Amino acid sequence: MNDRPDILPAAEDDVHLPPLPPPDLADLVAENHALRAFTGALIADAVSMPVHWYYDQAALDRDYPRLADPVARGRDASPYLAPRHPHTGSILWRSQWTPPSPAFDILRDQARYWGRRDVHYHQFLEPGDNTLNARLAIELYGLAKRDRDYDPERWLDLYVERMLASDWNRDTYVEEYHRHFFTNLGAGRKPINCGVRDVHIGGLAAVPALVAALGPRHHDLRRIVRLHVSLTHKDDEVLAAADALVRLLVRLTREDHADARPPGSEAAVAELRAALLDEASPWISTAKVRSWERAVEMAGGHCPERAVVGAMLSPACYIPDAFPAALFLAWRHAGDVTAGVVANALCGGDNCHRGTVVGALLAAVAPIPEPLLAGLRSGGKLASF
């Protein structure tokens, strides 16, 4: 018998309570604007995954008619699709990499597909799966959120561990900067010194993750983002674009600002467009937007954005065109996450990494529709941190 009046015996029904269910991602992103932006980045990557590196837009439409035809897909249907084989436009056959030693082999059993024609870059992924850089961003988010801080040494330890684990990565494609990093690591450099001057938009994949993990009010966020990106991408324009993106996300997701503009409202859309002009002026301007919008109006068709991304701006991965292309798509589709991430995917090229920017900016100011949240395979892990 309990002799202490201040301690009550447990009720019989409370003794064997089942574990609490994991938090629902939809509830989390409704309350946390920065997490919603990061989730939007992951969604855009996963939607683009099957059509990644398509430069022949007619082939993209032929191979993925459900994505290209909104009537066939249905407004409320999931746009997540499986990769199709063969990928006739794949240029993976041109790529090669020789690890410095077996201990630093990040391709492992995927190496057999390099040098072959028609191999899909993400052949073993499933609808709603994320590509390698997005999965690394999720790992970074979890680490920084648990630590409530960012430590480059701890991140590099985790990065090397994940990349060398035999069962962690099922993705055939491994971007160039990873290969350079592990070549340098195998040559004896310290991890902190293994980065190279890389000019690709893939360097921005981690920016929304850091904003979400540390919070948009973190006093040192811009310095942390620059430090993190420079571990692998030492190019000045990539670093400048990363700084612009973090400024945009801070402005759009801080609670004291965002709560005054309900997601999807006219005020939120107007704020996104104003922020783009204020914070990313080297890459986007009122004059450029007018020119791009005129091209879109003249183009017509199911993806008129191709008159800009693919004609006026390259759909490739190089930051001088890739970043303004992403900003244009965010401007054009402000207020509509689904339309924006699908348009980005349909533009082809490096749509996965360009989508990191597009999806984050769109979701920062607009709600994410349920089919996009439900089909994102990383959603459960994201909600569990």
PDB file of N, CA and C in Angstrom, residues 98-192:
ATOM      1  N   THR A  98      37.129   6.350 -60.661  1.00  0.00           N
ATOM      2  CA  THR A  98      37.935   5.284 -60.073  1.00  0.00           C
ATOM      3  C   THR A  98      38.244   5.665 -58.635  1.00  0.00           C
ATOM      4  N   PRO A  99      37.768   4.906 -57.672  1.00  0.00           N
ATOM      5  CA  PRO A  99      38.040   5.258 -56.273  1.00  0.00           C
ATOM      6  C   PRO A  99      39.527   5.147 -55.971  1.00  0.00           C
ATOM      7  N   PRO A 100      40.017   5.957 -55.054  1.00  0.00           N
ATOM      8  CA  PRO A 100      41.443   5.896 -54.723  1.00  0.00           C
ATOM      9  C   PRO A 100      41.854   4.560 -54.114  1.00  0.00           C
ATOM     10  N   SER A 101      40.902   3.888 -53.472  1.00  0.00           N
ATOM     11  CA  SER A 101      41.129   2.545 -52.937  1.00  0.00           C
ATOM     12  C   SER A 101      39.757   1.968 -52.596  1.00  0.00           C
ATOM     13  N   PRO A 102      39.657   0.647 -52.422  1.00  0.00           N
ATOM     14  CA  PRO A 102      38.353   0.066 -52.069  1.00  0.00           C
ATOM     15  C   PRO A 102      37.734   0.669 -50.810  1.00  0.00           C
ATOM     16  N   ALA A 103      38.563   1.147 -49.903  1.00  0.00           N
ATOM     17  CA  ALA A 103      38.046   1.709 -48.650  1.00  0.00           C
ATOM     18  C   ALA A 103      37.270   3.000 -48.868  1.00  0.00           C
ATOM     19  N   PHE A 104      37.480   3.647 -50.012  1.00  0.00           N
ATOM     20  CA  PHE A 104      36.816   4.925 -50.291  1.00  0.00           C
ATOM     21  C   PHE A 104      35.890   4.829 -51.501  1.00  0.00           C
ATOM     22  N   ASP A 105      35.416   3.636 -51.798  1.00  0.00           N
ATOM     23  CA  ASP A 105      34.551   3.412 -52.958  1.00  0.00           C
ATOM     24  C   ASP A 105      33.109   3.754 -52.597  1.00  0.00           C
ATOM     25  N   ILE A 106      32.625   4.886 -53.085  1.00  0.00           N
ATOM     26  CA  ILE A 106      31.252   5.306 -52.781  1.00  0.00           C
ATOM     27  C   ILE A 106      30.248   4.803 -53.822  1.00  0.00           C
ATOM     28  N   LEU A 107      30.722   4.199 -54.912  1.00  0.00           N
ATOM     29  CA  LEU A 107      29.813   3.633 -55.917  1.00  0.00           C
ATOM     30  C   LEU A 107      29.501   2.169 -55.631  1.00  0.00           C
ATOM     31  N   ARG A 108      30.501   1.413 -55.205  1.00  0.00           N
ATOM     32  CA  ARG A 108      30.356  -0.002 -54.888  1.00  0.00           C
ATOM     33  C   ARG A 108      29.636  -0.759 -56.014  1.00  0.00           C
ATOM     34  N   ASP A 109      28.521  -1.440 -55.698  1.00  0.00           N
ATOM     35  CA  ASP A 109      27.877  -2.265 -56.717  1.00  0.00           C
ATOM     36  C   ASP A 109      27.194  -1.445 -57.803  1.00  0.00           C
ATOM     37  N   GLN A 110      27.029  -0.133 -57.598  1.00  0.00           N
ATOM     38  CA  GLN A 110      26.447   0.712 -58.648  1.00  0.00           C
ATOM     39  C   GLN A 110      27.458   1.009 -59.755  1.00  0.00           C
ATOM     40  N   ALA A 111      28.740   0.776 -59.506  1.00  0.00           N
ATOM     41  CA  ALA A 111      29.775   1.115 -60.488  1.00  0.00           C
ATOM     42  C   ALA A 111      29.576   0.370 -61.797  1.00  0.00           C
ATOM     43  N   ARG A 112      28.958  -0.806 -61.755  1.00  0.00           N
ATOM     44  CA  ARG A 112      28.785  -1.599 -62.977  1.00  0.00           C
ATOM     45  C   ARG A 112      27.880  -0.899 -63.992  1.00  0.00           C
ATOM     46  N   TYR A 113      27.040   0.043 -63.527  1.00  0.00           N
ATOM     47  CA  TYR A 113      26.111   0.718 -64.439  1.00  0.00           C
ATOM     48  C   TYR A 113      26.720   1.965 -65.072  1.00  0.00           C
ATOM     49  N   TRP A 114      27.815   2.425 -64.535  1.00  0.00           N
ATOM     50  CA  TRP A 114      28.483   3.593 -65.094  1.00  0.00           C
ATOM     51  C   TRP A 114      29.214   3.175 -66.363  1.00  0.00           C
ATOM     52  N   GLY A 115      29.093   4.006 -67.391  1.00  0.00           N
ATOM     53  CA  GLY A 115      29.696   3.660 -68.674  1.00  0.00           C
ATOM     54  C   GLY A 115      28.752   2.927 -69.606  1.00  0.00           C
ATOM     55  N   ARG A 116      27.543   2.567 -69.126  1.00  0.00           N
ATOM     56  CA  ARG A 116      26.543   1.912 -69.975  1.00  0.00           C
ATOM     57  C   ARG A 116      25.559   2.948 -70.512  1.00  0.00           C
ATOM     58  N   ARG A 117      25.032   2.701 -71.672  1.00  0.00           N
ATOM     59  CA  ARG A 117      24.021   3.583 -72.261  1.00  0.00           C
ATOM     60  C   ARG A 117      22.633   3.253 -71.711  1.00  0.00           C
ATOM     61  N   ASP A 118      21.784   4.287 -71.724  1.00  0.00           N
ATOM     62  CA  ASP A 118      20.353   4.156 -71.421  1.00  0.00           C
ATOM     63  C   ASP A 118      20.042   3.801 -69.967  1.00  0.00           C
ATOM     64  N   VAL A 119      21.011   3.940 -69.083  1.00  0.00           N
ATOM     65  CA  VAL A 119      20.773   3.634 -67.666  1.00  0.00           C
ATOM     66  C   VAL A 119      20.146   4.843 -66.983  1.00  0.00           C
ATOM     67  N   HIS A 120      19.054   4.610 -66.273  1.00  0.00           N
ATOM     68  CA  HIS A 120      18.423   5.693 -65.521  1.00  0.00           C
ATOM     69  C   HIS A 120      19.273   6.015 -64.299  1.00  0.00           C
ATOM     70  N   TYR A 121      19.438   7.301 -64.053  1.00  0.00           N
ATOM     71  CA  TYR A 121      20.285   7.765 -62.949  1.00  0.00           C
ATOM     72  C   TYR A 121      19.783   7.292 -61.586  1.00  0.00           C
ATOM     73  N   HIS A 122      18.470   7.082 -61.480  1.00  0.00           N
ATOM     74  CA  HIS A 122      17.860   6.722 -60.190  1.00  0.00           C
ATOM     75  C   HIS A 122      17.040   5.437 -60.342  1.00  0.00           C
ATOM     76  N   GLN A 123      17.594   4.473 -61.055  1.00  0.00           N
ATOM     77  CA  GLN A 123      16.847   3.293 -61.494  1.00  0.00           C
ATOM     78  C   GLN A 123      16.260   2.455 -60.361  1.00  0.00           C
ATOM     79  N   PHE A 124      16.837   2.483 -59.181  1.00  0.00           N
ATOM     80  CA  PHE A 124      16.368   1.625 -58.099  1.00  0.00           C
ATOM     81  C   PHE A 124      15.474   2.357 -57.093  1.00  0.00           C
ATOM     82  N   LEU A 125      15.154   3.614 -57.374  1.00  0.00           N
ATOM     83  CA  LEU A 125      14.282   4.360 -56.468  1.00  0.00           C
ATOM     84  C   LEU A 125      12.819   4.111 -56.808  1.00  0.00           C
ATOM     85  N   GLU A 126      11.953   4.379 -55.851  1.00  0.00           N
ATOM     86  CA  GLU A 126      10.519   4.159 -55.996  1.00  0.00           C
ATOM     87  C   GLU A 126       9.788   5.494 -56.001  1.00  0.00           C
ATOM     88  N   PRO A 127       8.526   5.506 -56.466  1.00  0.00           N
ATOM     89  CA  PRO A 127       7.779   6.768 -56.470  1.00  0.00           C
ATOM     90  C   PRO A 127       7.780   7.420 -55.090  1.00  0.00           C
ATOM     91  N   GLY A 128       8.124   8.705 -55.055  1.00  0.00           N
ATOM     92  CA  GLY A 128       8.179   9.428 -53.793  1.00  0.00           C
ATOM     93  C   GLY A 128       9.509   9.362 -53.088  1.00  0.00           C
ATOM     94  N   ASP A 129      10.474   8.620 -53.641  1.00  0.00           N
ATOM     95  CA  ASP A 129      11.808   8.555 -53.045  1.00  0.00           C
ATOM     96  C   ASP A 129      12.594   9.825 -53.340  1.00  0.00           C
ATOM     97  N   ASN A 130      13.529  10.124 -52.456  1.00  0.00           N
ATOM     98  CA  ASN A 130      14.440  11.247 -52.659  1.00  0.00           C
ATOM     99  C   ASN A 130      15.770  10.779 -53.214  1.00  0.00           C
ATOM    100  N   THR A 131      16.417  11.666 -53.959  1.00  0.00           N
ATOM    101  CA  THR A 131      17.732  11.387 -54.506  1.00  0.00           C
ATOM    102  C   THR A 131      18.801  11.641 -53.436  1.00  0.00           C
ATOM    103  N   LEU A 132      20.037  11.345 -53.783  1.00  0.00           N
ATOM    104  CA  LEU A 132      21.120  11.314 -52.799  1.00  0.00           C
ATOM    105  C   LEU A 132      21.289  12.624 -52.040  1.00  0.00           C
ATOM    106  N   ASN A 133      21.371  13.753 -52.743  1.00  0.00           N
ATOM    107  CA  ASN A 133      21.613  15.020 -52.048  1.00  0.00           C
ATOM    108  C   ASN A 133      20.481  15.362 -51.086  1.00  0.00           C
ATOM    109  N   ALA A 134      19.249  15.063 -51.469  1.00  0.00           N
ATOM    110  CA  ALA A 134      18.118  15.327 -50.577  1.00  0.00           C
ATOM    111  C   ALA A 134      18.161  14.412 -49.356  1.00  0.00           C
ATOM    112  N   ARG A 135      18.564  13.171 -49.545  1.00  0.00           N
ATOM    113  CA  ARG A 135      18.675  12.258 -48.403  1.00  0.00           C
ATOM    114  C   ARG A 135      19.769  12.725 -47.445  1.00  0.00           C
ATOM    115  N   LEU A 136      20.857  13.235 -47.992  1.00  0.00           N
ATOM    116  CA  LEU A 136      21.900  13.787 -47.128  1.00  0.00           C
ATOM    117  C   LEU A 136      21.386  15.013 -46.378  1.00  0.00           C
ATOM    118  N   ALA A 137      20.546  15.809 -47.035  1.00  0.00           N
ATOM    119  CA  ALA A 137      19.963  16.972 -46.359  1.00  0.00           C
ATOM    120  C   ALA A 137      19.095  16.543 -45.182  1.00  0.00           C
ATOM    121  N   ILE A 138      18.383  15.433 -45.322  1.00  0.00           N
ATOM    122  CA  ILE A 138      17.579  14.917 -44.212  1.00  0.00           C
ATOM    123  C   ILE A 138      18.478  14.492 -43.055  1.00  0.00           C
ATOM    124  N   GLU A 139      19.591  13.842 -43.374  1.00  0.00           N
ATOM    125  CA  GLU A 139      20.544  13.452 -42.327  1.00  0.00           C
ATOM    126  C   GLU A 139      21.095  14.687 -41.606  1.00  0.00           C
ATOM    127  N   LEU A 140      21.414  15.719 -42.379  1.00  0.00           N
ATOM    128  CA  LEU A 140      21.909  16.967 -41.790  1.00  0.00           C
ATOM    129  C   LEU A 140      20.856  17.596 -40.889  1.00  0.00           C
ATOM    130  N   TYR A 141      19.616  17.615 -41.350  1.00  0.00           N
ATOM    131  CA  TYR A 141      18.518  18.164 -40.550  1.00  0.00           C
ATOM    132  C   TYR A 141      18.414  17.435 -39.212  1.00  0.00           C
ATOM    133  N   GLY A 142      18.450  16.105 -39.257  1.00  0.00           N
ATOM    134  CA  GLY A 142      18.342  15.339 -38.025  1.00  0.00           C
ATOM    135  C   GLY A 142      19.489  15.606 -37.070  1.00  0.00           C
ATOM    136  N   LEU A 143      20.711  15.683 -37.599  1.00  0.00           N
ATOM    137  CA  LEU A 143      21.878  15.927 -36.752  1.00  0.00           C
ATOM    138  C   LEU A 143      21.816  17.306 -36.104  1.00  0.00           C
ATOM    139  N   ALA A 144      21.564  18.331 -36.914  1.00  0.00           N
ATOM    140  CA  ALA A 144      21.535  19.698 -36.382  1.00  0.00           C
ATOM    141  C   ALA A 144      20.373  19.897 -35.414  1.00  0.00           C
ATOM    142  N   LYS A 145      19.261  19.232 -35.674  1.00  0.00           N
ATOM    143  CA  LYS A 145      18.109  19.373 -34.772  1.00  0.00           C
ATOM    144  C   LYS A 145      18.390  18.697 -33.436  1.00  0.00           C
ATOM    145  N   ARG A 146      19.005  17.529 -33.474  1.00  0.00           N
ATOM    146  CA  ARG A 146      19.343  16.844 -32.218  1.00  0.00           C
ATOM    147  C   ARG A 146      20.376  17.636 -31.420  1.00  0.00           C
ATOM    148  N   ASP A 147      21.380  18.163 -32.125  1.00  0.00           N
ATOM    149  CA  ASP A 147      22.455  18.907 -31.453  1.00  0.00           C
ATOM    150  C   ASP A 147      22.039  20.323 -31.070  1.00  0.00           C
ATOM    151  N   ARG A 148      20.977  20.814 -31.712  1.00  0.00           N
ATOM    152  CA  ARG A 148      20.552  22.209 -31.556  1.00  0.00           C
ATOM    153  C   ARG A 148      21.685  23.164 -31.923  1.00  0.00           C
ATOM    154  N   ASP A 149      22.505  22.712 -32.836  1.00  0.00           N
ATOM    155  CA  ASP A 149      23.643  23.517 -33.281  1.00  0.00           C
ATOM    156  C   ASP A 149      24.225  22.844 -34.515  1.00  0.00           C
ATOM    157  N   TYR A 150      25.208  23.495 -35.119  1.00  0.00           N
ATOM    158  CA  TYR A 150      25.887  22.924 -36.286  1.00  0.00           C
ATOM    159  C   TYR A 150      27.373  22.828 -36.004  1.00  0.00           C
ATOM    160  N   ASP A 151      27.910  21.643 -36.184  1.00  0.00           N
ATOM    161  CA  ASP A 151      29.339  21.395 -36.008  1.00  0.00           C
ATOM    162  C   ASP A 151      29.837  20.756 -37.293  1.00  0.00           C
ATOM    163  N   PRO A 152      30.694  21.435 -38.074  1.00  0.00           N
ATOM    164  CA  PRO A 152      31.129  20.872 -39.356  1.00  0.00           C
ATOM    165  C   PRO A 152      31.855  19.542 -39.215  1.00  0.00           C
ATOM    166  N   GLU A 153      32.602  19.364 -38.132  1.00  0.00           N
ATOM    167  CA  GLU A 153      33.326  18.107 -37.947  1.00  0.00           C
ATOM    168  C   GLU A 153      32.349  16.951 -37.717  1.00  0.00           C
ATOM    169  N   ARG A 154      31.329  17.197 -36.896  1.00  0.00           N
ATOM    170  CA  ARG A 154      30.326  16.147 -36.670  1.00  0.00           C
ATOM    171  C   ARG A 154      29.568  15.836 -37.950  1.00  0.00           C
ATOM    172  N   TRP A 155      29.263  16.863 -38.733  1.00  0.00           N
ATOM    173  CA  TRP A 155      28.587  16.598 -39.996  1.00  0.00           C
ATOM    174  C   TRP A 155      29.472  15.796 -40.938  1.00  0.00           C
ATOM    175  N   LEU A 156      30.723  16.166 -41.074  1.00  0.00           N
ATOM    176  CA  LEU A 156      31.615  15.451 -41.987  1.00  0.00           C
ATOM    177  C   LEU A 156      31.787  13.997 -41.565  1.00  0.00           C
ATOM    178  N   ASP A 157      31.842  13.745 -40.270  1.00  0.00           N
ATOM    179  CA  ASP A 157      31.916  12.358 -39.799  1.00  0.00           C
ATOM    180  C   ASP A 157      30.689  11.573 -40.244  1.00  0.00           C
ATOM    181  N   LEU A 158      29.500  12.175 -40.091  1.00  0.00           N
ATOM    182  CA  LEU A 158      28.267  11.494 -40.485  1.00  0.00           C
ATOM    183  C   LEU A 158      28.198  11.335 -41.998  1.00  0.00           C
ATOM    184  N   TYR A 159      28.585  12.368 -42.734  1.00  0.00           N
ATOM    185  CA  TYR A 159      28.589  12.321 -44.199  1.00  0.00           C
ATOM    186  C   TYR A 159      29.458  11.170 -44.701  1.00  0.00           C
ATOM    187  N   VAL A 160      30.673  11.075 -44.207  1.00  0.00           N
ATOM    188  CA  VAL A 160      31.580  10.003 -44.632  1.00  0.00           C
ATOM    189  C   VAL A 160      31.010   8.640 -44.242  1.00  0.00           C
ATOM    190  N   GLU A 161      30.463   8.547 -43.047  1.00  0.00           N
ATOM    191  CA  GLU A 161      29.877   7.281 -42.594  1.00  0.00           C
ATOM    192  C   GLU A 161      28.743   6.836 -43.511  1.00  0.00           C
ATOM    193  N   ARG A 162      27.838   7.752 -43.835  1.00  0.00           N
ATOM    194  CA  ARG A 162      26.702   7.395 -44.690  1.00  0.00           C
ATOM    195  C   ARG A 162      27.161   7.025 -46.103  1.00  0.00           C
ATOM    196  N   MET A 163      28.056   7.798 -46.660  1.00  0.00           N
ATOM    197  CA  MET A 163      28.479   7.556 -48.041  1.00  0.00           C
ATOM    198  C   MET A 163      29.254   6.244 -48.188  1.00  0.00           C
ATOM    199  N   LEU A 164      29.913   5.800 -47.141  1.00  0.00           N
ATOM    200  CA  LEU A 164      30.692   4.567 -47.213  1.00  0.00           C
ATOM    201  C   LEU A 164      29.926   3.351 -46.699  1.00  0.00           C
ATOM    202  N   ALA A 165      28.730   3.561 -46.152  1.00  0.00           N
ATOM    203  CA  ALA A 165      27.930   2.434 -45.667  1.00  0.00           C
ATOM    204  C   ALA A 165      27.427   1.617 -46.854  1.00  0.00           C
ATOM    205  N   SER A 166      27.512   0.322 -46.748  1.00  0.00           N
ATOM    206  CA  SER A 166      27.168  -0.536 -47.888  1.00  0.00           C
ATOM    207  C   SER A 166      25.677  -0.583 -48.168  1.00  0.00           C
ATOM    208  N   ASP A 167      24.852  -0.278 -47.171  1.00  0.00           N
ATOM    209  CA  ASP A 167      23.412  -0.451 -47.340  1.00  0.00           C
ATOM    210  C   ASP A 167      22.622   0.850 -47.223  1.00  0.00           C
ATOM    211  N   TRP A 168      23.303   1.997 -47.265  1.00  0.00           N
ATOM    212  CA  TRP A 168      22.567   3.247 -47.046  1.00  0.00           C
ATOM    213  C   TRP A 168      22.043   3.850 -48.341  1.00  0.00           C
ATOM    214  N   ASN A 169      22.780   3.779 -49.422  1.00  0.00           N
ATOM    215  CA  ASN A 169      22.418   4.480 -50.653  1.00  0.00           C
ATOM    216  C   ASN A 169      22.100   3.500 -51.780  1.00  0.00           C
ATOM    217  N   ARG A 170      20.877   3.601 -52.323  1.00  0.00           N
ATOM    218  CA  ARG A 170      20.475   2.765 -53.462  1.00  0.00           C
ATOM    219  C   ARG A 170      20.506   3.539 -54.776  1.00  0.00           C
ATOM    220  N   ASP A 171      20.982   4.760 -54.735  1.00  0.00           N
ATOM    221  CA  ASP A 171      20.950   5.636 -55.903  1.00  0.00           C
ATOM    222  C   ASP A 171      22.161   5.365 -56.793  1.00  0.00           C
ATOM    223  N   THR A 172      21.906   5.178 -58.085  1.00  0.00           N
ATOM    224  CA  THR A 172      23.010   4.908 -59.011  1.00  0.00           C
ATOM    225  C   THR A 172      23.862   6.147 -59.232  1.00  0.00           C
ATOM    226  N   TYR A 173      23.230   7.314 -59.306  1.00  0.00           N
ATOM    227  CA  TYR A 173      23.971   8.538 -59.624  1.00  0.00           C
ATOM    228  C   TYR A 173      24.553   9.171 -58.367  1.00  0.00           C
ATOM    229  N   VAL A 174      25.817   9.502 -58.447  1.00  0.00           N
ATOM    230  CA  VAL A 174      26.515  10.199 -57.363  1.00  0.00           C
ATOM    231  C   VAL A 174      27.163  11.430 -57.975  1.00  0.00           C
ATOM    232  N   GLU A 175      26.725  12.593 -57.529  1.00  0.00           N
ATOM    233  CA  GLU A 175      27.155  13.840 -58.164  1.00  0.00           C
ATOM    234  C   GLU A 175      28.672  14.040 -58.056  1.00  0.00           C
ATOM    235  N   GLU A 176      29.169  14.876 -58.959  1.00  0.00           N
ATOM    236  CA  GLU A 176      30.607  15.058 -59.133  1.00  0.00           C
ATOM    237  C   GLU A 176      31.310  15.489 -57.854  1.00  0.00           C
ATOM    238  N   TYR A 177      30.695  16.357 -57.074  1.00  0.00           N
ATOM    239  CA  TYR A 177      31.398  16.865 -55.897  1.00  0.00           C
ATOM    240  C   TYR A 177      31.663  15.772 -54.869  1.00  0.00           C
ATOM    241  N   HIS A 178      30.775  14.776 -54.789  1.00  0.00           N
ATOM    242  CA  HIS A 178      31.026  13.645 -53.893  1.00  0.00           C
ATOM    243  C   HIS A 178      32.265  12.870 -54.349  1.00  0.00           C
ATOM    244  N   ARG A 179      32.362  12.671 -55.651  1.00  0.00           N
ATOM    245  CA  ARG A 179      33.506  11.917 -56.180  1.00  0.00           C
ATOM    246  C   ARG A 179      34.816  12.655 -55.911  1.00  0.00           C
ATOM    247  N   HIS A 180      34.813  13.973 -56.116  1.00  0.00           N
ATOM    248  CA  HIS A 180      36.015  14.755 -55.817  1.00  0.00           C
ATOM    249  C   HIS A 180      36.365  14.667 -54.331  1.00  0.00           C
ATOM    250  N   PHE A 181      35.346  14.770 -53.494  1.00  0.00           N
ATOM    251  CA  PHE A 181      35.578  14.750 -52.048  1.00  0.00           C
ATOM    252  C   PHE A 181      36.273  13.454 -51.633  1.00  0.00           C
ATOM    253  N   PHE A 182      35.746  12.318 -52.107  1.00  0.00           N
ATOM    254  CA  PHE A 182      36.307  11.043 -51.663  1.00  0.00           C
ATOM    255  C   PHE A 182      37.618  10.704 -52.366  1.00  0.00           C
ATOM    256  N   THR A 183      37.850  11.268 -53.524  1.00  0.00           N
ATOM    257  CA  THR A 183      39.184  11.161 -54.121  1.00  0.00           C
ATOM    258  C   THR A 183      40.205  11.859 -53.231  1.00  0.00           C
ATOM    259  N   ASN A 184      39.856  13.056 -52.777  1.00  0.00           N
ATOM    260  CA  ASN A 184      40.767  13.803 -51.898  1.00  0.00           C
ATOM    261  C   ASN A 184      40.916  13.134 -50.535  1.00  0.00           C
ATOM    262  N   LEU A 185      39.812  12.598 -50.022  1.00  0.00           N
ATOM    263  CA  LEU A 185      39.877  11.911 -48.729  1.00  0.00           C
ATOM    264  C   LEU A 185      40.795  10.692 -48.820  1.00  0.00           C
ATOM    265  N   GLY A 186      40.667   9.952 -49.915  1.00  0.00           N
ATOM    266  CA  GLY A 186      41.507   8.781 -50.102  1.00  0.00           C
ATOM    267  C   GLY A 186      42.968   9.114 -50.305  1.00  0.00           C
ATOM    268  N   ALA A 187      43.230  10.354 -50.737  1.00  0.00           N
ATOM    269  CA  ALA A 187      44.613  10.794 -50.917  1.00  0.00           C
ATOM    270  C   ALA A 187      45.243  11.259 -49.613  1.00  0.00           C
ATOM    271  N   GLY A 188      44.468  11.236 -48.538  1.00  0.00           N
ATOM    272  CA  GLY A 188      45.029  11.560 -47.238  1.00  0.00           C
ATOM    273  C   GLY A 188      44.672  12.924 -46.692  1.00  0.00           C
ATOM    274  N   ARG A 189      43.848  13.680 -47.399  1.00  0.00           N
ATOM    275  CA  ARG A 189      43.450  14.982 -46.865  1.00  0.00           C
ATOM    276  C   ARG A 189      42.469  14.804 -45.712  1.00  0.00           C
ATOM    277  N   LYS A 190      42.462  15.769 -44.812  1.00  0.00           N
ATOM    278  CA  LYS A 190      41.457  15.787 -43.759  1.00  0.00           C
ATOM    279  C   LYS A 190      40.099  16.118 -44.382  1.00  0.00           C
ATOM    280  N   PRO A 191      39.010  15.580 -43.847  1.00  0.00           N
ATOM    281  CA  PRO A 191      37.688  15.852 -44.429  1.00  0.00           C
ATOM    282  C   PRO A 191      37.391  17.340 -44.596  1.00  0.00           C
ATOM    283  N   ILE A 192      37.833  18.159 -43.659  1.00  0.00           N
ATOM    284  CA  ILE A 192      37.541  19.593 -43.724  1.00  0.00           C
ATOM    285  C   ILE A 192      38.193  20.243 -44.935  1.00  0.00           C
TER     286      ILE A 192
END
